[in-house]
Coordinates of C-alpha atoms in Angstrom, one line a residue:
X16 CA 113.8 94.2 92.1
X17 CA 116.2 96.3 94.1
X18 CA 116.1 95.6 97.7
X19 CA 117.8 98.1 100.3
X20 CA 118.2 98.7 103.8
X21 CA 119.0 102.5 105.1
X22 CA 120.0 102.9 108.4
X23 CA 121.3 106.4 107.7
X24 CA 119.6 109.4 105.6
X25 CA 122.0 110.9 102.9
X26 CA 119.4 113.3 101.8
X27 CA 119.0 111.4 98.2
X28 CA 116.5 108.8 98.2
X29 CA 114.2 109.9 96.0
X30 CA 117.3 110.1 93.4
X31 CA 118.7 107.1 94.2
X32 CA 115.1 104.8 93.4
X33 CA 114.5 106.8 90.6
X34 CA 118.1 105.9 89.2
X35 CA 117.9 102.1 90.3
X36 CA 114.3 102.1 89.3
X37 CA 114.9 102.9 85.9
X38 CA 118.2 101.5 85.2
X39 CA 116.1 97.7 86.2
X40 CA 113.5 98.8 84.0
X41 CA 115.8 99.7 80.9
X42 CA 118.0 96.1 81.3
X43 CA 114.8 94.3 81.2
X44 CA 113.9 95.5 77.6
X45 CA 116.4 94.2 75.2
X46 CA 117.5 96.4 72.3
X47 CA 115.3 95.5 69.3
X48 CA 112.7 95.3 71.0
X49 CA 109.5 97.0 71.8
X50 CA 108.5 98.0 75.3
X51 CA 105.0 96.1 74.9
X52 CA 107.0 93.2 77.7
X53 CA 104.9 93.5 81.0
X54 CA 107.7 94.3 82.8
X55 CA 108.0 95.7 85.7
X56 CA 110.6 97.3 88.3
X57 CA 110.1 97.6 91.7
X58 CA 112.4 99.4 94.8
X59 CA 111.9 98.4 97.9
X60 CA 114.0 100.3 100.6
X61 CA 113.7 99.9 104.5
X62 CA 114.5 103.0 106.4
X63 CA 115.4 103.3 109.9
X64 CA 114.7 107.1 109.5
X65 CA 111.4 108.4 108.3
X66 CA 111.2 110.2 105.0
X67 CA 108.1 111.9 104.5
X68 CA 106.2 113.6 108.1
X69 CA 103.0 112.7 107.2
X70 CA 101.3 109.7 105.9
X71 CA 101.9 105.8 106.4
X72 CA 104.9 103.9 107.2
X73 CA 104.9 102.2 103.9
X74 CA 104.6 104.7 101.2
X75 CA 104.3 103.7 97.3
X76 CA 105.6 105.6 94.5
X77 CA 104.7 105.4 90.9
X78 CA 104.3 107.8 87.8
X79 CA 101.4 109.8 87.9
X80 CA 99.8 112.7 85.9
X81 CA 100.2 115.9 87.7
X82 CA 97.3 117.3 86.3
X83 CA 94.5 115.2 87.5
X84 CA 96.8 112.5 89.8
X85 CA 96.1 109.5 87.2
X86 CA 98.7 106.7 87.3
X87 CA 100.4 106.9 83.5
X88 CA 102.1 103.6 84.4
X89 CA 102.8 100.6 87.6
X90 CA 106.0 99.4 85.6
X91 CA 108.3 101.3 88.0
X92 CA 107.5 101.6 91.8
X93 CA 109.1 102.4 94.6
X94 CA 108.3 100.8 98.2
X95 CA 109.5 102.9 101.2
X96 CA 109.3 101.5 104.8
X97 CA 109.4 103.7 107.2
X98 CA 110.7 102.0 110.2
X99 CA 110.5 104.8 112.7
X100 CA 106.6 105.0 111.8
X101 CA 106.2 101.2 111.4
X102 CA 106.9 101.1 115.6
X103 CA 104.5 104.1 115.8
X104 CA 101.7 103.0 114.0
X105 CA 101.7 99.1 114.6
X106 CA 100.7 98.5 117.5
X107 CA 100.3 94.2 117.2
X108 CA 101.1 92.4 114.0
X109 CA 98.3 91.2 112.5
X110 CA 99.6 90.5 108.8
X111 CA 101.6 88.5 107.1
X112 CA 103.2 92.0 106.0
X113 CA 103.4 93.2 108.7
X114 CA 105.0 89.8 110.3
X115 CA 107.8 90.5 107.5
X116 CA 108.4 94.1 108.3
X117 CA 108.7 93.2 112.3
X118 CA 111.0 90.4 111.5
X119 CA 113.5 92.1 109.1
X120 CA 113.9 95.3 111.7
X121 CA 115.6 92.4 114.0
X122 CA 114.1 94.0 116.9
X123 CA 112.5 91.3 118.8
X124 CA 113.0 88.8 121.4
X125 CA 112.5 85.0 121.2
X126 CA 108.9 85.2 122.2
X127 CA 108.0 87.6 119.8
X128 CA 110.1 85.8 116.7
X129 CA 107.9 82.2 117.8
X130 CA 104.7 84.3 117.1
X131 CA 105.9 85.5 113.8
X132 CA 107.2 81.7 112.6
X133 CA 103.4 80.7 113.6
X134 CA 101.8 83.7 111.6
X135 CA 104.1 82.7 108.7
X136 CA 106.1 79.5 108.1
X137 CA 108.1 81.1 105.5
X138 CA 109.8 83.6 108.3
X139 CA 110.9 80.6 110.4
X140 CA 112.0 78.8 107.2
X141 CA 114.5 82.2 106.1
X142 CA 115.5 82.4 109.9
X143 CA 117.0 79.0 110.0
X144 CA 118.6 79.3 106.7
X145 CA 119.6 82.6 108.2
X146 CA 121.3 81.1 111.0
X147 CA 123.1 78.1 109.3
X148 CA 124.9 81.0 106.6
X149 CA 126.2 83.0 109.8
X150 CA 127.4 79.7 111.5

């Protein structure tokens, strides 16, 4: 898993999942072996700039035939939040996902943040280990 936060486009994102992406995927197989593992490799990158115009604020990538738009394989994915289109488009948090995405853009105020630790325990949980690392 490769987990990043953007809050500045350099014009190469595409390149740079596509690089991490695979390089996860290739150290996961051992040499000797076959690639019959399950494995799997997954990108997830928060953006505080919107990549793509169209579409949803949380786009998935994967390997696809061009031809007919059949998925050849879910080993390698990439996850791009769009945080720009996140504020846009979500107008009250109403998943746990959603609860996430809101809490990692450390946008919101106290009232908001006590919503999200009732939604999901595990937010409040991360936010106080959170807190006891900066102090």
């Amino acid at each position: 898993m490769d987990i990043e936060m953007q809050n500045r486009n350099w014009y190469n994102l595409i390149e740079r999942l596509e690089t991490n992406v695979s390089a996860l995927y290739h150290e996961a197989h051992p040499k000797g072996e076959g690639y019959s593992k399950n494995i799997k490799a997954k990108a997830i990158v928060f953006l505080d700039y919107n990549e793509f115009r169209d579409g949803p604020y949380h786009e998935i990538g994967r390997v696809v035939r061009m031809s007919n738009k059949e998925e050849m394989s879910d080993d390698m994915e990439y996850h791009i939040i769009q945080m720009p289109k996140f504020y846009e488009q979500v107008k009250e948090i109403k998943t746990k996902k959603e609860a996430w995405i809101a809490y990692l853009s450390n946008q919101l105020n106290e009232n908001q943040l006590e919503v999200l630790f009732e939604m999901d325990k595990n937010i409040r949980d991360i936010d106080e280990l959170a807190k006891e690392i900066i102090e």
